[in-house]
Tab-separated table of C-alpha atoms and ligand atoms in Angstrom:
chain	number	residue	atom	x	y	z
A	283	UNK	CA	28.685	-21.746	23.186
A	284	UNK	CA	26.418	-21.304	26.183
A	285	UNK	CA	25.824	-17.557	25.839
A	286	UNK	CA	22.693	-16.574	23.914
A	287	UNK	CA	20.711	-13.373	23.648
A	288	UNK	CA	17.001	-12.853	23.107
A	289	UNK	CA	16.869	-10.949	19.831
A	290	UNK	CA	14.994	-7.639	19.803
A	291	UNK	CA	14.391	-8.251	16.100
A	292	UNK	CA	13.911	-12.029	15.853
A	293	UNK	CA	12.165	-11.877	12.464
A	294	UNK	CA	14.740	-9.661	10.765
A	295	UNK	CA	17.511	-10.957	8.517
A	296	UNK	CA	19.960	-9.169	6.216
A	297	UNK	CA	18.061	-6.750	3.959
A	298	UNK	CA	16.975	-8.101	0.593
A	299	UNK	CA	18.806	-5.198	-1.089
A	300	UNK	CA	22.095	-6.431	0.337
A	301	UNK	CA	21.303	-10.072	-0.405
A	302	UNK	CA	20.418	-9.406	-4.054
A	303	UNK	CA	23.322	-6.991	-4.641
A	304	UNK	CA	25.710	-9.611	-3.269
A	305	UNK	CA	24.197	-12.270	-5.562
A	306	UNK	CA	24.345	-9.878	-8.526
A	307	UNK	CA	28.012	-9.282	-7.811
A	308	UNK	CA	28.803	-13.000	-7.497
A	309	UNK	CA	26.954	-13.841	-10.731
A	310	UNK	CA	28.023	-10.756	-12.656
A	311	UNK	CA	24.377	-9.816	-13.252
A	312	UNK	CA	23.210	-6.382	-14.383
A	313	UNK	CA	22.039	-4.915	-11.085
A	314	UNK	CA	18.541	-3.489	-11.511
A	315	UNK	CA	17.835	-4.629	-7.935
A	316	UNK	CA	19.023	-2.263	-5.226
A	317	UNK	CA	18.132	1.391	-5.863
A	318	UNK	CA	21.279	3.226	-6.895
A	319	UNK	CA	22.515	4.797	-10.113
A	320	UNK	CA	25.380	3.444	-12.221
A	321	UNK	CA	26.504	6.965	-13.200
A	322	UNK	CA	28.251	9.647	-11.179
A	323	UNK	CA	26.642	12.755	-9.735
A	324	UNK	CA	27.185	16.204	-11.294
A	325	UNK	CA	30.834	16.996	-11.981
A	326	UNK	CA	30.795	20.191	-9.939
A	327	UNK	CA	29.487	18.309	-6.912
A	328	UNK	CA	32.363	15.822	-7.106
A	329	UNK	CA	34.800	18.670	-7.665
A	330	UNK	CA	33.558	20.397	-4.492
A	331	UNK	CA	33.936	17.198	-2.477
A	332	UNK	CA	37.490	16.799	-3.756
A	333	UNK	CA	38.152	20.402	-2.783
A	334	UNK	CA	36.908	19.869	0.773
A	335	UNK	CA	38.553	16.460	1.095
A	336	UNK	CA	41.900	18.183	0.499
A	337	UNK	CA	41.060	21.089	2.813
A	338	UNK	CA	41.094	21.497	6.546
A	339	UNK	CA	37.441	21.126	7.524
A	340	UNK	CA	37.385	17.579	8.773
A	341	UNK	CA	36.066	17.936	12.303
A	342	UNK	CA	32.543	17.570	13.686
A	343	UNK	CA	30.040	19.906	12.045
A	344	UNK	CA	27.203	21.411	14.139
A	345	UNK	CA	24.852	18.680	15.411
A	346	UNK	CA	21.961	19.970	13.290
A	347	UNK	CA	24.048	20.303	10.105
A	348	UNK	CA	26.327	22.846	8.403
A	349	UNK	CA	24.431	26.199	8.450
A	350	UNK	CA	24.995	26.862	4.731
A	351	UNK	CA	23.415	23.523	3.841
A	352	UNK	CA	20.445	24.060	6.167
A	353	UNK	CA	19.930	27.477	4.609
A	354	UNK	CA	19.982	26.259	1.038
A	355	UNK	CA	17.621	23.380	1.921
A	356	UNK	CA	15.249	25.875	3.562
A	357	UNK	CA	15.310	27.997	0.391
A	358	UNK	CA	14.602	24.935	-1.714
A	359	UNK	CA	11.544	23.832	0.263
A	360	UNK	CA	10.233	27.396	0.295
A	361	UNK	CA	10.635	27.537	-3.467
A	362	UNK	CA	9.199	24.061	-4.139
A	363	UNK	CA	6.391	23.828	-1.587
A	364	UNK	CA	5.784	27.342	-0.274
A	365	UNK	CA	6.884	26.275	3.210
A	366	UNK	CA	9.129	28.903	4.788
A	367	UNK	CA	11.321	26.569	6.849
A	368	UNK	CA	13.449	28.183	9.541
A	369	UNK	CA	16.957	26.775	8.900
A	370	UNK	CA	17.878	27.115	12.565
A	371	UNK	CA	14.924	25.348	14.162
A	372	UNK	CA	13.243	23.328	11.432
A	373	UNK	CA	15.936	21.823	9.189
A	374	UNK	CA	18.136	18.975	10.406
A	375	UNK	CA	20.826	17.385	8.252
A	376	UNK	CA	21.076	13.643	8.863
A	377	UNK	CA	23.473	10.942	7.678
A	378	UNK	CA	20.936	9.377	5.330
A	379	UNK	CA	17.153	9.355	5.285
A	380	UNK	CA	17.285	5.980	7.055
A	381	UNK	CA	18.775	7.656	10.126
A	382	UNK	CA	16.221	10.478	9.951
A	383	UNK	CA	13.335	8.000	9.772
A	384	UNK	CA	14.739	5.949	12.645
A	385	UNK	CA	15.243	9.000	14.861
A	386	UNK	CA	11.795	10.366	14.013
A	387	UNK	CA	10.174	7.094	15.070
A	388	UNK	CA	12.181	6.805	18.308
A	389	UNK	CA	11.421	10.452	19.116
A	390	UNK	CA	7.645	10.332	18.604
A	391	UNK	CA	6.529	6.770	19.304
A	392	UNK	CA	6.200	5.307	22.802
A	393	UNK	CA	6.012	1.683	23.964
A	394	UNK	CA	2.467	0.372	23.450
A	395	UNK	CA	1.652	2.857	20.668
A	396	UNK	CA	0.416	1.863	17.234
A	397	UNK	CA	1.944	3.107	14.012
A	398	UNK	CA	0.085	2.830	10.718
A	399	UNK	CA	2.225	1.704	7.783
A	400	UNK	CA	1.231	0.880	4.239
A	401	UNK	CA	2.353	-2.399	2.675
A	402	UNK	CA	4.544	-2.935	0.747
A	403	UNK	CA	6.438	-0.944	3.431
A	404	UNK	CA	10.018	0.203	2.990
A	405	UNK	CA	12.046	-2.244	5.031
A	406	UNK	CA	13.442	0.097	7.687
A	407	UNK	CA	10.084	1.261	9.083
A	408	UNK	CA	8.824	-1.794	10.950
A	409	UNK	CA	12.090	-2.680	12.769
A	410	UNK	CA	12.331	0.930	13.967
A	411	UNK	CA	8.741	0.765	15.263
A	412	UNK	CA	9.469	-2.550	16.997
A	413	UNK	CA	12.570	-1.099	18.658
A	414	UNK	CA	10.435	1.774	19.949
A	415	UNK	CA	8.258	-0.857	21.679
A	416	UNK	CA	5.254	-0.057	19.506
A	417	UNK	CA	3.261	-2.183	17.088
A	418	UNK	CA	2.867	-1.713	13.342
A	419	UNK	CA	-0.656	-1.657	11.940
A	420	UNK	CA	-0.378	-2.691	8.292
A	421	UNK	CA	-2.695	-1.438	5.588
A	422	UNK	CA	-2.044	-3.367	2.385
A	423	UNK	CA	-2.032	-1.697	-1.016
A	424	UNK	CA	-2.633	-3.832	-4.073
A	425	UNK	CA	-1.859	-3.920	-7.780
A	426	UNK	CA	-2.557	-2.542	-10.242
A	427	UNK	CA	-2.679	1.013	-8.880
A	428	UNK	CA	-1.619	0.563	-5.210
A	429	UNK	CA	-3.790	3.483	-4.115
A	430	UNK	CA	-4.642	4.083	-0.461
A	431	UNK	CA	-8.118	3.139	0.733
A	432	UNK	CA	-8.620	5.955	3.252
A	433	UNK	CA	-11.662	4.307	4.793
A	434	UNK	CA	-9.354	1.485	5.908
A	435	UNK	CA	-7.015	4.057	7.420
A	436	UNK	CA	-9.896	5.716	9.252
A	437	UNK	CA	-10.987	2.333	10.606
A	438	UNK	CA	-7.431	1.532	11.713
A	439	UNK	CA	-6.948	4.710	13.775
A	440	UNK	CA	-7.339	4.154	17.520
A	441	UNK	CA	-6.530	6.100	20.655
A	442	UNK	CA	-3.108	4.370	20.562
A	443	UNK	CA	-2.190	5.556	17.051
A	444	UNK	CA	0.728	7.944	17.430
A	445	UNK	CA	2.083	8.000	13.892
A	446	UNK	CA	1.165	7.359	10.264
A	447	UNK	CA	4.057	6.768	7.861
A	448	UNK	CA	3.498	7.768	4.260
A	449	UNK	CA	5.850	7.483	1.293
A	450	UNK	CA	5.390	9.474	-1.896
A	451	UNK	CA	6.664	8.793	-4.540
A	452	UNK	CA	6.329	5.249	-3.292
A	453	UNK	CA	9.093	2.669	-3.237
A	454	UNK	CA	8.588	0.000	-4.636
A	455	UNK	CA	5.260	0.692	-6.389
A	456	UNK	CA	6.039	3.983	-8.158
A	457	UNK	CA	2.652	5.322	-6.961
A	458	UNK	CA	2.431	9.042	-6.146
A	459	UNK	CA	-0.105	10.560	-3.789
A	460	UNK	CA	-2.546	13.110	-5.195
A	461	UNK	CA	-3.971	16.300	-3.744
A	462	UNK	CA	-7.088	14.448	-2.647
A	463	UNK	CA	-5.051	11.869	-0.727
A	464	UNK	CA	-3.360	14.655	1.182
A	465	UNK	CA	-6.625	16.394	1.934
A	466	UNK	CA	-8.226	13.237	3.274
A	467	UNK	CA	-5.145	12.523	5.380
A	468	UNK	CA	-5.305	16.063	6.731
A	469	UNK	CA	-8.917	15.561	7.769
A	470	UNK	CA	-8.221	12.181	9.359
A	471	UNK	CA	-5.485	13.461	11.642
A	472	UNK	CA	-7.172	16.760	12.546
A	473	UNK	CA	-7.766	17.016	16.328
A	474	UNK	CA	-5.617	13.942	17.024
A	475	UNK	CA	-2.092	13.621	18.412
A	476	UNK	CA	-0.929	11.680	15.368
A	477	UNK	CA	2.434	12.644	13.852
A	478	UNK	CA	2.786	12.122	10.102
A	479	UNK	CA	6.183	10.798	9.089
A	480	UNK	CA	6.483	11.586	5.407
A	481	UNK	CA	9.186	9.722	3.518
A	482	UNK	CA	9.783	11.896	0.470
A	483	UNK	CA	13.214	10.686	-0.607
A	484	UNK	CA	12.013	10.602	-4.239
A	485	UNK	CA	10.467	14.090	-3.995
A	486	UNK	CA	12.073	15.203	-7.266
A	487	UNK	CA	11.198	12.078	-9.240
A	488	UNK	CA	7.572	12.693	-10.199
A	489	UNK	CA	6.595	12.263	-13.847
A	490	UNK	CA	4.019	13.276	-16.452
A	491	UNK	CA	3.795	16.890	-15.255
A	492	UNK	CA	2.349	15.868	-11.882
A	493	UNK	CA	3.159	17.869	-8.766
A	494	UNK	CA	4.923	16.225	-5.856
A	495	UNK	CA	2.478	16.326	-2.965
A	496	UNK	CA	4.773	17.113	-0.069
A	497	UNK	CA	3.212	17.385	3.383
A	498	UNK	CA	4.889	20.793	3.425
A	499	UNK	CA	2.340	22.087	0.911
A	500	UNK	CA	-0.440	21.609	3.483
A	501	UNK	CA	-0.039	23.905	6.511
A	502	UNK	CA	-2.282	21.791	8.700
A	503	UNK	CA	-0.278	18.664	7.876
A	504	UNK	CA	3.089	20.422	8.037
A	505	UNK	CA	2.475	21.433	11.658
A	506	UNK	CA	2.378	17.756	12.716
A	507	UNK	CA	4.749	16.209	10.170
A	508	UNK	CA	8.378	15.247	9.840
A	509	UNK	CA	9.350	15.300	6.184
A	510	UNK	CA	12.411	13.207	5.355
A	511	UNK	CA	14.415	13.413	2.146
A	512	UNK	CA	17.727	12.148	0.799
A	513	UNK	CA	20.397	13.942	-1.215
A	514	UNK	CA	21.441	10.477	-2.391
A	515	UNK	CA	18.562	10.201	-4.865
A	516	UNK	CA	18.509	13.820	-6.010
A	517	UNK	CA	22.245	14.038	-6.743
A	518	UNK	CA	22.933	10.402	-7.798
A	519	UNK	CA	25.143	9.799	-4.743
A	520	UNK	CA	23.350	7.194	-2.611
A	521	UNK	CA	26.662	6.196	-1.003
A	522	UNK	CA	27.130	9.687	0.445
A	523	UNK	CA	24.366	8.822	2.904
A	524	UNK	CA	23.171	12.348	3.571
A	525	UNK	CA	19.611	13.558	3.913
A	526	UNK	CA	17.459	16.087	5.709
A	527	UNK	CA	14.406	16.324	7.925
A	528	UNK	CA	12.020	19.279	7.963
A	529	UNK	CA	9.692	19.625	10.926
A	530	UNK	CA	8.226	22.411	13.047
A	531	UNK	CA	10.444	23.524	15.962
A	532	UNK	CA	8.985	21.317	18.679
A	533	UNK	CA	9.108	18.176	16.548
A	534	UNK	CA	12.610	19.071	15.322
A	535	UNK	CA	13.734	19.489	18.902
A	536	UNK	CA	12.521	15.993	19.798
A	537	UNK	CA	14.035	14.541	16.627
A	538	UNK	CA	17.385	16.161	17.403
A	539	UNK	CA	17.384	14.735	20.942
A	540	UNK	CA	17.553	11.268	19.367
A	541	UNK	CA	19.739	12.161	16.384
A	542	UNK	CA	22.440	13.529	18.686
A	543	UNK	CA	22.790	10.121	20.338
A	544	UNK	CA	22.402	7.935	17.272
A	545	UNK	CA	25.013	9.472	14.973
A	546	UNK	CA	25.279	13.043	16.362
A	547	UNK	CA	26.193	14.514	12.946
A	548	UNK	CA	26.560	13.887	9.224
A	549	UNK	CA	29.911	13.980	7.408
A	550	UNK	CA	31.483	17.481	7.198
A	551	UNK	CA	33.069	17.597	3.685
A	552	UNK	CA	29.970	16.027	2.125
A	553	UNK	CA	27.697	18.650	3.682
A	554	UNK	CA	30.003	21.453	2.530
A	555	UNK	CA	30.134	20.079	-1.019
A	556	UNK	CA	26.336	19.717	-1.176
A	557	UNK	CA	25.841	23.265	0.073
A	558	UNK	CA	28.190	24.687	-2.574
A	559	UNK	CA	26.584	22.684	-5.341
A	560	UNK	CA	23.029	23.581	-4.370
A	561	UNK	CA	23.951	27.251	-4.227
A	562	UNK	CA	25.656	27.096	-7.629
A	563	UNK	CA	22.985	24.962	-9.368
A	564	UNK	CA	19.621	25.687	-7.758
A	565	UNK	CA	17.793	24.302	-10.807
A	566	UNK	CA	19.340	20.814	-10.666
A	567	UNK	CA	16.304	19.217	-9.019
A	568	UNK	CA	13.907	20.770	-11.518
A	569	UNK	CA	15.609	18.895	-14.353
A	570	UNK	CA	15.279	15.509	-12.695
A	571	UNK	CA	11.716	14.614	-13.732
A	572	UNK	CA	12.644	14.950	-17.396
A	573	UNK	CA	15.893	13.037	-16.896
A	574	UNK	CA	14.246	10.113	-15.111
A	575	UNK	CA	11.089	10.099	-17.170
A	576	UNK	CA	13.264	9.562	-20.257
A	577	UNK	CA	14.866	6.573	-18.507
A	578	UNK	CA	11.486	5.193	-17.455
A	579	UNK	CA	10.225	5.510	-21.039
A	580	UNK	CA	13.356	4.031	-22.571
A	581	UNK	CA	13.092	0.991	-20.307
A	582	UNK	CA	9.346	0.708	-20.968
A	583	UNK	CA	9.745	0.798	-24.728
A	584	UNK	CA	12.679	-1.637	-24.648
A	585	UNK	CA	10.450	-4.007	-22.595
A	586	UNK	CA	7.370	-3.497	-24.777
A	587	UNK	CA	7.757	-6.833	-26.596
A	588	UNK	CA	8.575	-8.779	-23.433
A	589	UNK	CA	6.118	-10.956	-21.540
A	590	UNK	CA	6.383	-8.683	-18.483
A	591	UNK	CA	3.261	-6.601	-17.874
A	592	UNK	CA	3.432	-3.186	-16.247
A	593	UNK	CA	2.018	0.292	-15.954
A	594	UNK	CA	4.781	2.919	-16.203
A	595	UNK	CA	5.729	4.261	-12.764
A	596	UNK	CA	4.261	7.667	-11.881
A	597	UNK	CA	7.286	8.483	-9.712
A	598	UNK	CA	10.490	7.124	-8.058
A	599	UNK	CA	13.131	5.288	-10.082
A	600	UNK	CA	11.484	1.906	-9.790
A	601	UNK	CA	9.358	-0.076	-12.201
A	602	UNK	CA	7.188	-2.882	-10.855
A	603	UNK	CA	6.522	-5.636	-13.377
A	604	UNK	CA	4.184	-8.613	-13.360
A	605	UNK	CA	5.894	-11.808	-14.551
A	606	UNK	CA	2.928	-14.169	-14.389
A	607	UNK	CA	3.120	-14.906	-18.145
A	608	UNK	CA	6.691	-16.103	-17.712
A	609	UNK	CA	6.640	-18.103	-14.512
A	610	UNK	CA	4.539	-19.125	-11.540
A	611	UNK	CA	7.540	-19.087	-9.189
A	612	UNK	CA	7.078	-17.043	-6.006
A	613	UNK	CA	8.719	-13.628	-6.262
A	614	UNK	CA	11.731	-14.383	-4.049
A	615	UNK	CA	12.564	-17.471	-6.101
A	616	UNK	CA	11.933	-15.478	-9.287
A	617	UNK	CA	14.183	-12.592	-8.206
A	618	UNK	CA	16.961	-15.018	-7.287
A	619	UNK	CA	16.531	-16.865	-10.579
A	620	UNK	CA	16.588	-13.614	-12.580
A	621	UNK	CA	19.749	-12.582	-10.741
A	622	UNK	CA	21.681	-15.841	-10.811
A	623	UNK	CA	20.486	-17.534	-14.026
A	624	UNK	CA	19.161	-14.799	-16.305
A	625	UNK	CA	21.706	-12.123	-15.428
A	626	UNK	CA	19.432	-9.209	-14.429
A	627	UNK	CA	18.945	-8.580	-10.709
A	628	UNK	CA	15.475	-7.715	-9.373
A	629	UNK	CA	13.866	-7.155	-5.966
A	630	UNK	CA	10.884	-9.253	-4.804
A	631	UNK	CA	8.116	-7.248	-3.164
A	632	UNK	CA	6.265	-9.817	-1.037
A	633	UNK	CA	8.855	-9.334	1.730
A	634	UNK	CA	7.512	-5.817	2.250
A	635	UNK	CA	4.041	-7.103	3.138
A	636	UNK	CA	2.839	-8.443	6.473
A	637	UNK	CA	0.485	-10.724	4.484
A	638	UNK	CA	1.834	-11.003	0.944
A	639	UNK	CA	-0.782	-10.997	-1.818
A	640	UNK	CA	-0.849	-13.717	-4.468
A	641	UNK	CA	0.667	-11.409	-7.085
A	642	UNK	CA	3.703	-12.247	-9.193
A	643	UNK	CA	5.693	-9.012	-9.246
A	644	UNK	CA	9.300	-7.885	-8.990
A	645	UNK	CA	10.903	-4.438	-8.988
A	646	UNK	CA	13.523	-3.126	-11.397
A	647	UNK	CA	15.497	0.085	-10.821
A	648	UNK	CA	15.826	2.286	-13.908
A	649	UNK	CA	18.382	4.759	-12.482
A	650	UNK	CA	20.886	3.311	-14.926
A	651	UNK	CA	22.784	4.373	-18.019
A	652	UNK	CA	20.759	3.984	-21.209
A	653	UNK	CA	23.028	1.181	-22.425
A	654	UNK	CA	22.537	-0.714	-19.156
A	655	UNK	CA	18.754	-0.422	-19.491
A	656	UNK	CA	18.737	-1.480	-23.143
A	657	UNK	CA	20.970	-4.459	-22.466
A	658	UNK	CA	18.919	-5.594	-19.471
A	659	UNK	CA	15.647	-5.182	-21.384
A	660	UNK	CA	16.934	-7.239	-24.294
A	661	UNK	CA	17.873	-10.093	-21.932
A	662	UNK	CA	14.488	-9.867	-20.188
A	663	UNK	CA	12.602	-9.699	-23.487
A	664	UNK	CA	14.065	-13.063	-24.502
A	665	UNK	CA	12.277	-14.808	-21.603
B	57	LIG	N1	16.351	2.230	-0.909
B	57	LIG	C1	17.124	1.355	-1.723
B	57	LIG	C2	16.186	0.449	-2.499
B	57	LIG	O1	15.021	0.486	-2.303
B	57	LIG	C3	18.096	0.500	-0.972
B	57	LIG	C4	18.781	1.081	0.212
B	57	LIG	C5	19.360	-0.028	1.021
B	57	LIG	O2	19.928	-0.974	0.495
B	57	LIG	N2	19.199	0.058	2.295
B	57	LIG	O3	16.637	-0.310	-3.282
């Protein structure tokens, strides 16, 4: 073949989530790797989807999302964060948070700009920044607590910084940002042109009575932020690939200019089903912390006698564990070995760093049935 193309993403391969899930499937391993639940969403939600699947509404929905869904999302963020979002101009339904994040970056970041990301960084951020022609400025976070050193952020901000991407609760570390983090961030971006892209897909998975610190709680941050969330996590339906972005009108307008040419819309029956369910069960999200905290604790106690060391996650449905008492393999080799030889799939975290630290850690997902967690923990405890 003589035809070749210069890759726009020469350093990018297939995502580790896909690689590990494929390996888990081939080796019949319990999949605690990729983040998805092994139980269905609420029955009523599935019933509503079935209803709409059999109905007649199968054409394009409005570009910004079905109005009923935008309205119920606006009510939810008003209730949760005191931010009175205008469903018409500030709420955009997107086919997955990944699409929302991508569109937000393309809309706000110009060639030559710098975007601050924290490592380990969720894997979709940096390729989207690269495709926008900008460069990623990495600020590493380290075990055991993975907290942000705001002085480093301050030092990293330049005239070219057009965006800071935050993620709370944080995948893969389970860290959640506190009120002080948000206040310092607010001060750092004051009087700048920096947009805050706030990945809050795990907004309802915050444990131990802590409050989720959405950017929407902070008026000064909210006016320059795009908050992105995913129905996939909140309703146990990651494969429905539906999420939402909340941003003030001007930012939403720019976001929508890109969204309309990337996917244009999300899927009609899914949006209708979500709207019905959220109207019928407005308290669903409030029950999630208890639900997931019980899973976190079950997994933690089942792993208590293992040689894995960990601090229980403060949020998200991921548990990072240190395996240095078991092996000195690097984390990619360890995750592959756990998946193919031990029978429990895990995700390595070094791939999410520009300069990986020397730590020996992998990530397990605890959004699984209790029996799955107990079985996996008993296999892992035998190591
Ligand atoms: N966010 C999920 C995880 O962290 C994976 C989603 C994906 O595979 N793109 O595991």
